[in-house]
Coordinates of C-alpha atoms in Angstrom, one line a residue:
M1 CA 17.4 -19.5 -5.1
A2 CA 16.4 -16.5 -2.9
I3 CA 19.4 -17.2 -0.6
F4 CA 21.8 -17.3 -3.6
L5 CA 20.5 -14.0 -4.9
I6 CA 20.9 -12.3 -1.5
V7 CA 24.4 -13.6 -1.1
S8 CA 25.3 -12.5 -4.6
A9 CA 24.0 -9.1 -3.8
L10 CA 26.1 -8.8 -0.7
L11 CA 29.2 -9.9 -2.6
S12 CA 28.7 -6.9 -5.0
A13 CA 28.1 -4.4 -2.1
Q14 CA 30.8 -2.0 -3.4
K15 CA 28.3 -1.1 -6.1
V16 CA 25.5 -0.3 -3.7
K17 CA 23.5 2.9 -4.3
F18 CA 21.1 4.8 -2.0
G19 CA 18.0 6.8 -2.9
A20 CA 14.8 8.3 -1.7
K21 CA 11.3 8.2 -3.2
A22 CA 7.8 9.6 -2.7
G23 CA 4.5 9.6 -4.4
L24 CA 0.8 8.9 -4.5
N25 CA -1.1 5.9 -3.2
V26 CA -4.6 4.9 -4.5
S27 CA -5.7 2.4 -2.0
T28 CA -8.8 0.4 -1.1
L29 CA -9.9 -2.7 0.9
T30 CA -11.1 -5.9 -0.7
G31 CA -13.2 -8.7 0.8
D32 CA -16.3 -8.7 3.1
L33 CA -17.2 -5.0 3.1
G34 CA -20.0 -3.0 1.6
D35 CA -19.7 -0.6 -1.3
T36 CA -16.0 0.4 -1.1
S37 CA -14.2 3.0 -3.0
S38 CA -10.5 4.0 -3.2
K39 CA -8.9 6.9 -1.4
A40 CA -5.7 8.9 -2.1
G41 CA -2.7 9.0 0.2
F42 CA 1.0 9.8 0.4
Y43 CA 3.9 7.5 0.6
G44 CA 7.6 8.2 1.0
G45 CA 10.9 6.7 2.1
V46 CA 14.3 5.4 1.3
Y47 CA 15.8 2.5 -0.7
T48 CA 19.0 0.8 -1.5
Q49 CA 20.0 -0.6 -5.0
I50 CA 22.2 -3.6 -4.8
P51 CA 23.4 -5.1 -8.1
I52 CA 23.6 -8.9 -8.3
S53 CA 27.0 -9.8 -9.7
S54 CA 27.2 -8.6 -13.3
S55 CA 23.8 -9.7 -14.3
K56 CA 20.8 -7.5 -15.2
F57 CA 19.2 -8.4 -11.8
S58 CA 19.3 -6.2 -8.8
F59 CA 17.9 -6.3 -5.2
Q60 CA 16.2 -3.2 -3.8
P61 CA 15.1 -3.2 -0.2
E62 CA 13.0 -0.2 0.9
I63 CA 11.5 1.4 4.0
L64 CA 8.4 3.4 3.3
F65 CA 5.8 5.4 5.2
S66 CA 2.4 4.7 3.5
M67 CA -1.0 6.2 4.0
Q68 CA -3.7 3.6 3.1
G69 CA -7.3 2.7 3.7
A70 CA -10.6 3.0 1.9
K71 CA -14.0 4.5 1.9
E72 CA -17.2 2.5 2.4
K73 CA -20.9 3.3 1.9
D74 CA -23.9 1.2 2.9
S75 CA -27.6 2.1 2.5
Y76 CA -30.8 0.5 4.0
T77 CA -34.4 1.3 3.0
M78 CA -37.6 0.1 4.5
F79 CA -40.8 1.7 3.2
I80 CA -40.3 5.4 3.9
E81 CA -37.3 5.0 6.2
H82 CA -33.8 5.2 4.9
E83 CA -30.4 5.0 6.5
T84 CA -27.0 5.8 5.0
I85 CA -23.7 4.9 6.6
K86 CA -20.4 6.3 5.3
A87 CA -17.1 5.1 6.7
N88 CA -13.6 6.5 6.1
Y89 CA -10.8 4.1 7.1
K90 CA -7.4 5.8 7.6
F91 CA -4.5 3.3 8.1
N92 CA -0.8 4.4 8.2
Y93 CA 1.9 1.7 7.7
I94 CA 5.6 1.3 7.8
N95 CA 6.2 -0.9 4.8
I96 CA 9.3 -2.9 3.9
P97 CA 9.3 -4.1 0.3
L98 CA 12.1 -6.4 -0.8
M99 CA 12.1 -6.1 -4.6
L100 CA 13.9 -8.2 -7.1
Q101 CA 14.4 -6.1 -10.2
Y102 CA 15.4 -7.0 -13.8
E103 CA 16.6 -4.5 -16.4
I104 CA 14.5 -5.0 -19.5
I105 CA 16.2 -2.3 -21.5
P106 CA 18.7 0.4 -20.3
G107 CA 17.0 2.4 -17.6
L108 CA 13.8 0.3 -17.5
R109 CA 13.3 -2.3 -14.8
G110 CA 10.5 -4.7 -14.0
E111 CA 10.2 -5.7 -10.3
F112 CA 8.6 -8.3 -8.1
G113 CA 8.8 -9.1 -4.4
P114 CA 7.2 -9.5 -1.0
Q115 CA 6.3 -6.7 1.3
F116 CA 6.1 -6.6 5.1
G117 CA 3.8 -4.0 6.6
F118 CA 3.5 -2.8 10.2
I119 CA 0.6 -0.6 11.0
V120 CA 1.2 2.6 13.1
T121 CA -2.2 4.2 13.1
K122 CA -5.6 2.7 12.4
K123 CA -8.3 5.3 12.6
Y124 CA -11.9 5.4 11.3
D125 CA -14.6 8.0 10.8
I126 CA -18.2 6.9 10.5
D127 CA -21.2 9.2 9.5
N128 CA -24.7 7.8 10.0
Y129 CA -27.7 9.6 8.4
Y130 CA -31.3 8.6 9.1
Y131 CA -34.1 9.8 6.8
Y132 CA -37.9 9.6 7.3
N133 CA -40.0 10.3 4.2
N134 CA -36.8 11.8 2.5
I135 CA -36.3 14.2 5.4
L136 CA -33.1 14.0 7.5
K137 CA -34.2 13.3 11.0
E138 CA -30.9 12.3 12.7
E139 CA -27.2 12.2 12.0
L140 CA -24.4 10.6 14.0
H141 CA -20.7 11.0 13.7
I142 CA -18.2 8.6 15.3
S143 CA -14.4 8.5 15.2
G144 CA -12.1 6.0 16.8
T145 CA -9.4 3.4 16.5
A146 CA -10.0 0.0 14.8
K147 CA -8.9 -2.2 17.7
N148 CA -9.6 -5.5 15.9
L149 CA -7.2 -4.7 13.1
K150 CA -4.0 -6.8 12.9
T151 CA -0.7 -4.9 13.3
F152 CA 1.1 -6.9 10.6
D153 CA 0.4 -7.2 6.9
F154 CA 2.1 -9.3 4.3
G155 CA 1.6 -8.9 0.5
L156 CA 3.2 -9.1 -2.9
N157 CA 4.3 -6.3 -5.1
V158 CA 4.7 -6.1 -8.9
G159 CA 5.7 -3.0 -10.8
A160 CA 8.1 -1.1 -13.0
N161 CA 10.7 1.6 -12.7
Y162 CA 12.4 3.9 -15.2
E163 CA 15.6 5.7 -14.2
L164 CA 17.3 8.5 -16.1
K165 CA 21.1 8.8 -16.3
N166 CA 21.0 11.7 -13.7
G167 CA 19.4 9.4 -11.1
V168 CA 15.8 10.7 -11.3
N169 CA 13.4 7.8 -11.6
F170 CA 9.7 7.2 -12.0
S171 CA 7.9 4.1 -10.7
A172 CA 4.5 2.4 -10.7
R173 CA 3.6 -0.5 -8.4
Y174 CA 0.7 -2.6 -7.3
N175 CA 0.5 -4.2 -3.9
F176 CA -2.0 -7.0 -3.2
G177 CA -2.3 -7.9 0.4
L178 CA -2.5 -11.6 1.4
T179 CA -3.2 -11.1 5.1
N180 CA -6.7 -10.9 6.5
L181 CA -6.6 -7.7 8.4
I182 CA -9.4 -8.5 10.7
D183 CA -8.3 -10.3 13.9
D184 CA -10.3 -13.3 15.1
S185 CA -13.1 -12.9 12.5
D186 CA -14.9 -15.0 9.9
Y187 CA -14.7 -11.9 7.7
S188 CA -11.9 -11.3 5.2
V189 CA -10.5 -7.8 4.5
K190 CA -7.2 -7.2 2.6
N191 CA -5.2 -4.3 1.4
S192 CA -5.0 -3.3 -2.3
V193 CA -2.8 -0.4 -3.2
F194 CA -1.6 1.1 -6.5
S195 CA 1.3 3.6 -6.2
I196 CA 3.0 6.0 -8.6
G197 CA 6.0 8.1 -7.6
V198 CA 9.3 9.8 -8.3
G199 CA 12.7 9.1 -6.7
Y200 CA 16.3 10.0 -6.9
T201 CA 19.3 7.6 -6.7
L202 CA 22.6 9.0 -5.5
K203 CA 25.3 8.4 -8.0

C-alpha cells in the first residue's frame, strides 16, 4: 500500500508544491528518568506537497531542524541533609517526517506518518546543590556531551494542518518516539514532542 501511494505521488509530480515552515516545540523525555518537565524550542525547515492522483490524499516529505530535550529534577533528603539535582538536556535534531495527509474539508488536512531523526548536538547542564540544616553548603555545575545517546531516532507523527488560499498554513503535530535513546542500557528514554507552527506554500 505504501509503495502504491509513493508511486502514485510521483506520477502526479507536475502538481508538486514547495514550502517552508517554522514554529515552537514543547518537548520532554519519557521513561526511566526522575521528575521531568517540558522545555520550549524552535523548529524550522522546508517541505514538498505531492498530490496523490486526483484523490484527497497527498504526500508531504519534510526536512526540519528541531530543538528538543527536557528538564529533570531529583531531590534526596536524609535527616537534616538535602541534595537537589537539576538537569537541562539540550538535543538538536535533523528530522525527516514523511507525512500522509488527507483533506477532511477544503483547506483542512489530517496527517500521519513516520519520522526519522538524526541528532546533531546532545548537550546537558547539571546543577547540584547540597544543603545542611537548610543552609546551602556546596553547589556544583557541570556541562558536557551525552556520549551514550544514540544518534538515530525513529518515531510516529500525528497532526493537522489548515492552509489558506494564499498559501499561509497553520499546523499542530505530536511526535512520539519509539527508539530508546540510551545506548547499551537497561533504561528506556524516548522523545515526546508537541509542535505548533506556521508555514507558507508556494503557489
